[in-house]
Amino acid sequence: MTQLSRFLYGGDYNPEQWPEDTWANDIQVFKQAHLNSATINVFSWALLEQREGEYDFSKLDKIVKELSDANFDIVLATATAAMPAWMFKKYPDVARVDYQGRRHVFGQRHNFCSNSKNYQVLASKLVKKIVSRYYKNPHIKVWHVNNEYGGNCYCDNCQNTFRDWLKYKYKNLETLNKAWNMNVWSHRIYDWDEIVVPNELGDAWGAEGTETIVSALSLDYLRFQSESLLKLFKMEKAIIKKYDPVALVTTNFHALPNKLLDYQKWAKEQDIISYDSYPSYNMPTYQSAFLYDLMRSLKHQPFMLMESTPAQVNWQPYSPLKRPGQMAATELQAVAHGADTVQFFQLKQAIGGSEKFHSAVISHSQRTDTRVFKEVTELGEKLEKTGSTILGSKTKTKVGIVFDWNNFWSYEYIDGITQDLDYVESILDYYKQFYKRNIPTDIISVDDDFSQYDLVVAPVLYMIKSGLAEKIDQYVKRGGNFVASYLSGIVNENDSVYLGGYPGPLKDVLGIWVEESDAVIPGQKITVSLDSNNYQANLICDLLHLEGAHALGNYNSEFYKETPAVSENKWGKGTSWYIGTQLDEAGLSKIFDHLISIVNIKSLTETKTDLEITKRVTKSGKELYFVLNMSNDTKDLPSEFDAYKNLFTDKSANKKMKAWEVQLLSKL
Amino acid sequence: MTQLSRFLYGGDYNPEQWPEDTWANDIQVFKQAHLNSATINVFSWALLEQREGEYDFSKLDKIVKELSDANFDIVLATATAAMPAWMFKKYPDVARVDYQGRRHVFGQRHNFCSNSKNYQVLASKLVKKIVSRYYKNPHIKVWHVNNEYGGNCYCDNCQNTFRDWLKYKYKNLETLNKAWNMNVWSHRIYDWDEIVVPNELGDAWGAEGTETIVSALSLDYLRFQSESLLKLFKMEKAIIKKYDPVALVTTNFHALPNKLLDYQKWAKEQDIISYDSYPSYNMPTYQSAFLYDLMRSLKHQPFMLMESTPAQVNWQPYSPLKRPGQMAATELQAVAHGADTVQFFQLKQAIGGSEKFHSAVISHSQRTDTRVFKEVTELGEKLEKTGSTILGSKTKTKVGIVFDWNNFWSYEYIDGITQDLDYVESILDYYKQFYKRNIPTDIISVDDDFSQYDLVVAPVLYMIKSGLAEKIDQYVKRGGNFVASYLSGIVNENDSVYLGGYPGPLKDVLGIWVEESDAVIPGQKITVSLDSNNYQANLICDLLHLEGAHALGNYNSEFYKETPAVSENKWGKGTSWYIGTQLDEAGLSKIFDHLISIVNIKSLTETKTDLEITKRVTKSGKELYFVLNMSNDTKDLPSEFDAYKNLFTDKSANKKMKAWEVQLLSKL
Amino acid sequence: MTQLSRFLYGGDYNPEQWPEDTWANDIQVFKQAHLNSATINVFSWALLEQREGEYDFSKLDKIVKELSDANFDIVLATATAAMPAWMFKKYPDVARVDYQGRRHVFGQRHNFCSNSKNYQVLASKLVKKIVSRYYKNPHIKVWHVNNEYGGNCYCDNCQNTFRDWLKYKYKNLETLNKAWNMNVWSHRIYDWDEIVVPNELGDAWGAEGTETIVSALSLDYLRFQSESLLKLFKMEKAIIKKYDPVALVTTNFHALPNKLLDYQKWAKEQDIISYDSYPSYNMPTYQSAFLYDLMRSLKHQPFMLMESTPAQVNWQPYSPLKRPGQMAATELQAVAHGADTVQFFQLKQAIGGSEKFHSAVISHSQRTDTRVFKEVTELGEKLEKTGSTILGSKTKTKVGIVFDWNNFWSYEYIDGITQDLDYVESILDYYKQFYKRNIPTDIISVDDDFSQYDLVVAPVLYMIKSGLAEKIDQYVKRGGNFVASYLSGIVNENDSVYLGGYPGPLKDVLGIWVEESDAVIPGQKITVSLDSNNYQANLICDLLHLEGAHALGNYNSEFYKETPAVSENKWGKGTSWYIGTQLDEAGLSKIFDHLISIVNIKSLTETKTDLEITKRVTKSGKELYFVLNMSNDTKDLPSEFDAYKNLFTDKSANKKMKAWEVQLLSKL
């Protein structure tokens, strides 16, 4: 089984923070809101193991029993994400050394060193205790390993383990010195123990992950740290699977997305992807859509929305209230993009700790006559009615947009020509072109099978690892369509530049080479002419030579006026495009109007609309259309859906959609 | 005696920085300016004790003698604020460990660890030497302990002492774990030595005092550090009192105000409050007035203006010249609000050190024909003429505004819904309403007797310690009038939220409850309608339910349009108000016009004026009106003072007041 | 010999980063571009000495041979600027302790502790090996010692050596305590080992070099660190000279300029000055001109442009492309101001390392049909044609502008009245007055002979060391002309204020004294009236008393309206001026129009022009005029040059000069 048995509506519940005599009532209130699930035990290590090796499960037993009795699906966490104070005291190496070179002490959370043997042993023992105790409980549907992994360590244990990791990867120092280009700045090394971790005391400076001398070293360190944490996950997972081969195992992914973990590697180890989603008030809706598409695409399967907030989060700079209906729309956007759960952090609002102003289903007021509780309940009714239909339904796309952690890392280490490089923003520029047209997209890795897509878009594909260029070449030759941008094809997997002109091994398939790249100063007016309209060029302007391709648009400024900015190349049975600058949205739209029509990709609606529309298809082939008004204004439903039924209401579709209204439409 | 025997005009004098043969002339120049006092020995430890236990008082003897011979009142400092270099070398633990976890070495000042036994012993010995040597000198009127205490330490000594402090406070770990809500994030501890100091290596992050996981821990640490420094003060004071029970003992308070020291606790240990006042060029005059009112209210007694500058300070971003008359107005504003001294830092401008561009009575030019020296002399003449009348006169108010260090700390640790919380700014919003109406106010603690006020205003009373809600309830029931605002009544003294709805234990007396709070984005237009005018709401908008209260104004924006923003509640014989948002000044004025008329509080003038007016009443009942033109423009004196006499000139009051003119008026 | 034997066109070449079989082709390509020189071995330590004491010169031998065979002039570096990893491991003290108090480890470059005996011994041995091996090669024309020295260390070795340095300087503690004013804040010390380095753990705070308590200590530390690094240079130089008394020895200076090294002291030890020039896209052209004039003036001799970029640098926030012609103009500007070389960093673009996007003669494309390569080649043709004429030609000026590192340091440590003090900007304000008039200037030290100039301009001469005031006085008395500004004459060399009024020992020669100084708030409108026009006053407004001088302009604002802002004083046979505020450019122009006419200094052209014009005079007396269009627009050549010949083209001068065109004109 790699699927949930029902659509989960629940979230994080921390009864250990409350008197036991309040739990029964909590569960009654959850039921009133139509919740059917709870995530527990996320931060209970200090309660479960008060002294090393002395365990006390009495409280957890009771919690599990009460939830089981109420027929809740339980998401049971392994409690390893926050270490008890005694552990820091007894084994100081369990704590990280930070980027500034300082060993930390007890405090905060998520701060274990992944290469601490002490942490590994203690965590293993705990997990074994928990799993062996509860694995027979059929209500436990998901094992929640640790919590929001992330954060790098620079301690001696990590340094030693890193040296071993490098030995395994490079075999000998000659290979390493060559791969890392160590003759630059006298960096050649002659012994493995000359390698030091790249923090502020060594090779790096500036904000963590942005500036380094030996980028190949720093990239390997990021890979190593991501893998070190993944090893911890696999360690816990192995213990769980030994006892319980049935329930799903996952750890919750997070951030926009988390730069430190290569989630495409991590995804392989997850039974199901789970994600914590906290869009800020000013995050555009296409960005949250992008993140959900990314999560779904990691396994090309529905995912769990493991955390989200019923109202305000506490830790963003500003957390305005969600407007009436906005909470449900925000949650359902995840479902529209592939979530098979709606889970909140948190079910009951804590009275202490740094997140005490993070909202919950049961708020500090502990009343159920509140707006938030009512909206949670209404959403619960909708999900109860439609969850079994939605569960497991799939999303089908003809477009793949490449998102790659090695590029994320290497692109943002680039020390060159402009300080404004931002990997996610560059990807979003392109994602938005499909989002606003209601064309479904997958967000894919460079290892995904491209042939399943009519169009592959790979913005700022700066790093081209071995084999990738050939793969792209074959894909296009066989009829695929491929879009590339500025700053692509520059380096190999060791961040060494491909000689012979940019974009390196992509020159042939794109039919161009780039002689120079101008840096655009913010505010500088440089335009590109497309169909006799001018559009602003930002960030970087590549100066192209056409070698087989033809120009779709030329620059209209500077000494490179009338030279090509955007090119198109027929290659084998397919076509490729190169977009040599960061065009403004209107300019990019112009190009995508053109290429979408060539590739013949269809929107989910033929009507022009500002509504967001997605489609999921059930195993039985039923098409579910999610139509979302992600705004404060009233909007018209595209007329082709007029005759559809709204599964939330069992009535025919609303033609005028209110602010934040969501309809789940299906053909009559 | 808890009062000065004459009005002091003087300041910090550091003759040890100068050749001895210049001292006599210095004193002549001071006399020319009508000075009658000097503060000495503030930073002389390295001179007095050149090697541990070897003291040399020859220079200080001579200084004391010369000032005594000149009949100067001496403010004698205990010299413990800056440690000699040998002490850091011999006893490294006397220096602090900072928020970043680093032990400091010799340098700067005010950097002793309050829990260093070595510091305590060495300081005690020094103070004993000084006091025993000079206590018989009748010219010593004030003992000036240390200097501008402040700054937290995070060393092992502090950590150990903190654990003891916590043992004393909480008795057992069960109580502590509960008070601190330690089941959140697995923080429960099982041994006192698991507690670590909350700096960047532990539970805190961000700027010191702003971000922490366990706010109850961090709050206790702030309390502990404030008390640790206070213990040092008391240690010195006990030595002084043993020898000299007569002269006043004080330490100089500072900053706007100093967040790190709970001055309301410290005030109890002072014979007289003293304060260092350095308003920057762009500090509004109501803010300095507020600070003086706070200092006066700490003991409800006149205070010493221990430091101020005759011209420019050196350490502010910009220090423009004080315009002609501005210096005297600035000094007299302190007197108008309760100061019984005018003291400068400094009397003679140093030629070296980081403050060498801090101004002085004797400047680097060492001339007396300068503008500054002339203005100092003119002010001296005025104070010489009126000082004995002013000395000891009292300020009477009907309004108390609550300012509370525990709220200062906890409010700025709030991790929630908006990043723009600023405790002092919130208090000033309300203070300004009285300042601009020339209504005298006390700035009181939560422990003050409220019954002496017709109106108690308690903005952002976020933390309500045990007993306080009952006290407010009783105060209003018996006829008091009480104003509360957004973000009030949220937590108890351990920063744990009161359940059952905001504003917690204040719900009854205010007749409301707050279901939700919106965060206002800077620039967002949200208005409140009062008497059919609209006013901007900022920061936070509380969504109220009236439970007994009635609305004075409703929101006029967003989905909560037409719901109450400001409410009024009759409660027993009194009335209470709740202001659920940070209204702009005009809006707040509207409300205060209304409530001041209800409570029937009178201004010191019935004429509308931009002049600042205060009143002090002498022991014999004589009313002294300070009328200050704190501006660069000419202004009209309110006509009710036309027949008054200006005690500075012995002439009738000026009807046109020049820029920065100050009149001390009394009825003929 | 202290001169090059031919005009060098070359730059940094790092063949050790490339396969040996590519070198021959590289050299052919360089020749194609008319290069005649290469700088090698800058970062090769790790290759040359793979284990302590085991040297391998095989690769360097081959490089030297190939370049020699190609008749290239070799600039041979000593390779000591980046230490091998094994050295950090074996001798951790070779790495610096930073301003935050942290010992660094292997990584980056330029990070040796100058007082590490281990570093000194290891570097000496290496240099001896290199020099003894290659000194007989006649192609080695220049020894390039280390690389871009700079960066302070705060380790124990430095602390101990600093104490010795202080003992030598002050002889006894009494003298030191007095010089440093140590009675302020109890800083008096009684043992040399009480002195601690002034980093963040001690007396300093804020950004390095900006805030300190004992500025005399911090200034001495800057002097000490500059001298410690200079000792390293001298150590290497002595070894070189022992073997090779003929070839020139230099180290490359850098930055705008480098604040940490007193280049005027360093210049004495250089056979020829060399400078790395990287103007950013938004650096005004007068600033690069200033830097070149400074470099030329350090020895009053032509200098080497040791590094510059053929196209983009990688490490600036934005590096737009140089527009067609701009590269050559930028390089020739250096030549126009005295450079006898044009050298690039780098000749071949690296594929790895943090500077891989730094441009090169051979780019990543490795093509020669690029715009950049063509422009490099065209410049090579010009230099090949004119280099022998230019080589060794001198610049003659009648104006000296004082730039002094002790003032640079002390001025930016000023803790007073405004935070906006910037030493270089203040000097540039004055430099620009001559630049835009095409009046040649030297940028001189306070130790230069003033009598060779008709006019000496000394802006913000804050620190006046012993003897300097007398020197200025004599210079003016004997007919010299002297310009001073606000914030001058304030302190002696220990940063102690001169008593008796500002500008201290300059009062007499200037005929004024300054009673007060106002700080101008950015945006504040304060004007100075000159010839009935008003000009904006910024930063600081001095309030002057004329004591012999007469006013040239008065303030027209504030309470000091109609008091003098600018004064002129006849003194002996000369004249002096005092400019008491930071006037806007137009205001300063007004004053300089006046004083240039009085002093009778001529421009290189009588025509008003925006072209930049300089003159170099060959040994034979031939006048070479460099006429540079440093802009994107066409400009007219001043008509007096109409009949001149352009030595680059051997044709008569172009009358219309294109964007970025440069002409080297000489009379027919």
PDB file of C-alpha atoms in Angstrom, chain C residues 278-403:
ATOM      1  CA  TYR C 278      39.083  47.641 -11.019  1.00  0.00           C
ATOM      2  CA  PRO C 279      36.793  50.626 -11.431  1.00  0.00           C
ATOM      3  CA  SER C 280      33.173  49.524 -11.088  1.00  0.00           C
ATOM      4  CA  TYR C 281      30.596  50.464 -13.695  1.00  0.00           C
ATOM      5  CA  ASN C 282      29.370  53.362 -11.590  1.00  0.00           C
ATOM      6  CA  MET C 283      32.697  54.750 -10.433  1.00  0.00           C
ATOM      7  CA  PRO C 284      33.071  58.259 -11.810  1.00  0.00           C
ATOM      8  CA  THR C 285      36.059  58.687 -14.105  1.00  0.00           C
ATOM      9  CA  TYR C 286      37.601  61.298 -11.824  1.00  0.00           C
ATOM     10  CA  GLN C 287      37.914  58.657  -9.134  1.00  0.00           C
ATOM     11  CA  SER C 288      40.013  56.300 -11.258  1.00  0.00           C
ATOM     12  CA  ALA C 289      42.062  59.314 -12.385  1.00  0.00           C
ATOM     13  CA  PHE C 290      42.606  60.183  -8.737  1.00  0.00           C
ATOM     14  CA  LEU C 291      43.809  56.683  -7.939  1.00  0.00           C
ATOM     15  CA  TYR C 292      46.278  56.712 -10.828  1.00  0.00           C
ATOM     16  CA  ASP C 293      47.570  60.134  -9.798  1.00  0.00           C
ATOM     17  CA  LEU C 294      48.002  58.802  -6.285  1.00  0.00           C
ATOM     18  CA  MET C 295      49.964  55.804  -7.535  1.00  0.00           C
ATOM     19  CA  ARG C 296      52.192  57.950  -9.749  1.00  0.00           C
ATOM     20  CA  SER C 297      52.775  60.427  -6.929  1.00  0.00           C
ATOM     21  CA  LEU C 298      53.852  57.757  -4.440  1.00  0.00           C
ATOM     22  CA  LYS C 299      57.283  57.776  -6.016  1.00  0.00           C
ATOM     23  CA  HIS C 300      56.767  60.638  -8.491  1.00  0.00           C
ATOM     24  CA  GLN C 301      57.526  58.064 -11.159  1.00  0.00           C
ATOM     25  CA  PRO C 302      55.571  56.078 -13.715  1.00  0.00           C
ATOM     26  CA  PHE C 303      53.906  52.996 -12.300  1.00  0.00           C
ATOM     27  CA  MET C 304      52.756  49.603 -13.439  1.00  0.00           C
ATOM     28  CA  LEU C 305      49.076  48.920 -14.053  1.00  0.00           C
ATOM     29  CA  MET C 306      49.616  45.417 -12.709  1.00  0.00           C
ATOM     30  CA  GLU C 307      46.022  44.217 -12.955  1.00  0.00           C
ATOM     31  CA  SER C 308      42.934  45.337 -14.806  1.00  0.00           C
ATOM     32  CA  THR C 309      40.236  43.514 -16.657  1.00  0.00           C
ATOM     33  CA  PRO C 310      39.784  43.117 -20.407  1.00  0.00           C
ATOM     34  CA  ALA C 311      36.028  42.931 -19.891  1.00  0.00           C
ATOM     35  CA  GLN C 312      33.971  42.075 -16.812  1.00  0.00           C
ATOM     36  CA  VAL C 313      35.068  41.440 -13.252  1.00  0.00           C
ATOM     37  CA  ASN C 314      33.088  38.867 -11.360  1.00  0.00           C
ATOM     38  CA  TRP C 315      33.018  40.156  -7.819  1.00  0.00           C
ATOM     39  CA  GLN C 316      31.291  43.516  -8.108  1.00  0.00           C
ATOM     40  CA  PRO C 317      27.542  43.761  -7.476  1.00  0.00           C
ATOM     41  CA  TYR C 318      26.919  44.446 -11.163  1.00  0.00           C
ATOM     42  CA  SER C 319      29.400  44.085 -13.991  1.00  0.00           C
ATOM     43  CA  PRO C 320      27.846  45.345 -17.199  1.00  0.00           C
ATOM     44  CA  LEU C 321      29.791  44.869 -20.400  1.00  0.00           C
ATOM     45  CA  LYS C 322      32.263  47.539 -21.298  1.00  0.00           C
ATOM     46  CA  ARG C 323      30.863  49.308 -24.317  1.00  0.00           C
ATOM     47  CA  PRO C 324      32.866  49.194 -27.591  1.00  0.00           C
ATOM     48  CA  GLY C 325      36.059  51.160 -27.017  1.00  0.00           C
ATOM     49  CA  GLN C 326      35.510  51.474 -23.300  1.00  0.00           C
ATOM     50  CA  MET C 327      38.079  48.846 -22.363  1.00  0.00           C
ATOM     51  CA  ALA C 328      40.858  50.619 -24.231  1.00  0.00           C
ATOM     52  CA  ALA C 329      39.843  54.006 -22.870  1.00  0.00           C
ATOM     53  CA  THR C 330      39.825  52.608 -19.347  1.00  0.00           C
ATOM     54  CA  GLU C 331      43.310  51.140 -19.749  1.00  0.00           C
ATOM     55  CA  LEU C 332      44.689  54.222 -21.477  1.00  0.00           C
ATOM     56  CA  GLN C 333      43.380  56.447 -18.713  1.00  0.00           C
ATOM     57  CA  ALA C 334      45.928  54.754 -16.473  1.00  0.00           C
ATOM     58  CA  VAL C 335      48.652  55.350 -19.033  1.00  0.00           C
ATOM     59  CA  ALA C 336      47.556  58.955 -19.393  1.00  0.00           C
ATOM     60  CA  HIS C 337      48.098  59.388 -15.664  1.00  0.00           C
ATOM     61  CA  GLY C 338      51.476  57.702 -15.577  1.00  0.00           C
ATOM     62  CA  ALA C 339      51.272  53.963 -16.146  1.00  0.00           C
ATOM     63  CA  ASP C 340      54.091  52.353 -18.087  1.00  0.00           C
ATOM     64  CA  THR C 341      52.324  49.026 -18.404  1.00  0.00           C
ATOM     65  CA  VAL C 342      48.907  47.668 -19.301  1.00  0.00           C
ATOM     66  CA  GLN C 343      48.418  44.329 -17.617  1.00  0.00           C
ATOM     67  CA  PHE C 344      45.330  42.249 -17.328  1.00  0.00           C
ATOM     68  CA  PHE C 345      44.003  39.914 -14.791  1.00  0.00           C
ATOM     69  CA  GLN C 346      43.871  37.551 -16.483  1.00  0.00           C
ATOM     70  CA  LEU C 347      45.264  36.193 -19.701  1.00  0.00           C
ATOM     71  CA  LYS C 348      43.264  32.963 -19.715  1.00  0.00           C
ATOM     72  CA  GLN C 349      39.930  32.545 -18.011  1.00  0.00           C
ATOM     73  CA  ALA C 350      39.861  29.887 -15.298  1.00  0.00           C
ATOM     74  CA  ILE C 351      37.196  27.208 -15.386  1.00  0.00           C
ATOM     75  CA  GLY C 352      36.965  27.002 -11.608  1.00  0.00           C
ATOM     76  CA  GLY C 353      37.457  28.982  -8.471  1.00  0.00           C
ATOM     77  CA  SER C 354      35.598  32.016  -7.252  1.00  0.00           C
ATOM     78  CA  GLU C 355      36.866  34.189 -10.092  1.00  0.00           C
ATOM     79  CA  LYS C 356      35.870  31.962 -12.952  1.00  0.00           C
ATOM     80  CA  PHE C 357      33.560  34.646 -14.310  1.00  0.00           C
ATOM     81  CA  HIS C 358      36.327  37.223 -14.225  1.00  0.00           C
ATOM     82  CA  SER C 359      37.106  37.978 -17.855  1.00  0.00           C
ATOM     83  CA  ALA C 360      40.351  37.254 -19.690  1.00  0.00           C
ATOM     84  CA  VAL C 361      42.136  37.727 -22.971  1.00  0.00           C
ATOM     85  CA  ILE C 362      41.408  34.073 -23.748  1.00  0.00           C
ATOM     86  CA  SER C 363      37.840  33.559 -22.632  1.00  0.00           C
ATOM     87  CA  HIS C 364      35.940  30.374 -21.847  1.00  0.00           C
ATOM     88  CA  SER C 365      34.953  30.325 -25.478  1.00  0.00           C
ATOM     89  CA  GLN C 366      38.662  30.127 -26.353  1.00  0.00           C
ATOM     90  CA  ARG C 367      37.912  31.934 -29.578  1.00  0.00           C
ATOM     91  CA  THR C 368      39.772  34.881 -31.062  1.00  0.00           C
ATOM     92  CA  ASP C 369      36.928  36.159 -33.180  1.00  0.00           C
ATOM     93  CA  THR C 370      35.276  37.827 -30.220  1.00  0.00           C
ATOM     94  CA  ARG C 371      34.729  41.512 -29.658  1.00  0.00           C
ATOM     95  CA  VAL C 372      36.869  41.490 -26.548  1.00  0.00           C
ATOM     96  CA  PHE C 373      39.794  39.756 -28.163  1.00  0.00           C
ATOM     97  CA  LYS C 374      39.654  42.134 -31.092  1.00  0.00           C
ATOM     98  CA  GLU C 375      39.670  45.166 -28.820  1.00  0.00           C
ATOM     99  CA  VAL C 376      42.571  43.732 -26.845  1.00  0.00           C
ATOM    100  CA  THR C 377      44.444  43.251 -30.090  1.00  0.00           C
ATOM    101  CA  GLU C 378      43.711  46.773 -31.323  1.00  0.00           C
ATOM    102  CA  LEU C 379      44.959  48.194 -28.065  1.00  0.00           C
ATOM    103  CA  GLY C 380      48.043  46.012 -28.414  1.00  0.00           C
ATOM    104  CA  GLU C 381      48.745  47.511 -31.807  1.00  0.00           C
ATOM    105  CA  LYS C 382      48.516  51.019 -30.393  1.00  0.00           C
ATOM    106  CA  LEU C 383      50.770  50.224 -27.483  1.00  0.00           C
ATOM    107  CA  GLU C 384      53.277  48.458 -29.683  1.00  0.00           C
ATOM    108  CA  LYS C 385      53.460  51.558 -31.819  1.00  0.00           C
ATOM    109  CA  THR C 386      53.708  54.129 -29.027  1.00  0.00           C
ATOM    110  CA  GLY C 387      54.994  52.243 -26.005  1.00  0.00           C
ATOM    111  CA  SER C 388      58.638  53.115 -26.433  1.00  0.00           C
ATOM    112  CA  THR C 389      57.713  56.783 -26.718  1.00  0.00           C
ATOM    113  CA  ILE C 390      55.507  56.738 -23.659  1.00  0.00           C
ATOM    114  CA  LEU C 391      57.827  54.656 -21.485  1.00  0.00           C
ATOM    115  CA  GLY C 392      59.362  56.682 -18.689  1.00  0.00           C
ATOM    116  CA  SER C 393      57.707  59.960 -19.619  1.00  0.00           C
ATOM    117  CA  LYS C 394      56.866  62.165 -16.657  1.00  0.00           C
ATOM    118  CA  THR C 395      53.912  64.167 -15.416  1.00  0.00           C
ATOM    119  CA  LYS C 396      54.472  67.696 -14.155  1.00  0.00           C
ATOM    120  CA  THR C 397      52.058  69.441 -11.836  1.00  0.00           C
ATOM    121  CA  LYS C 398      51.787  72.663  -9.896  1.00  0.00           C
ATOM    122  CA  VAL C 399      49.138  71.394  -7.525  1.00  0.00           C
ATOM    123  CA  GLY C 400      49.558  68.944  -4.689  1.00  0.00           C
ATOM    124  CA  ILE C 401      46.568  67.431  -2.938  1.00  0.00           C
ATOM    125  CA  VAL C 402      47.370  65.874   0.410  1.00  0.00           C
ATOM    126  CA  PHE C 403      46.278  62.313   1.035  1.00  0.00           C
TER     127      PHE C 403
END
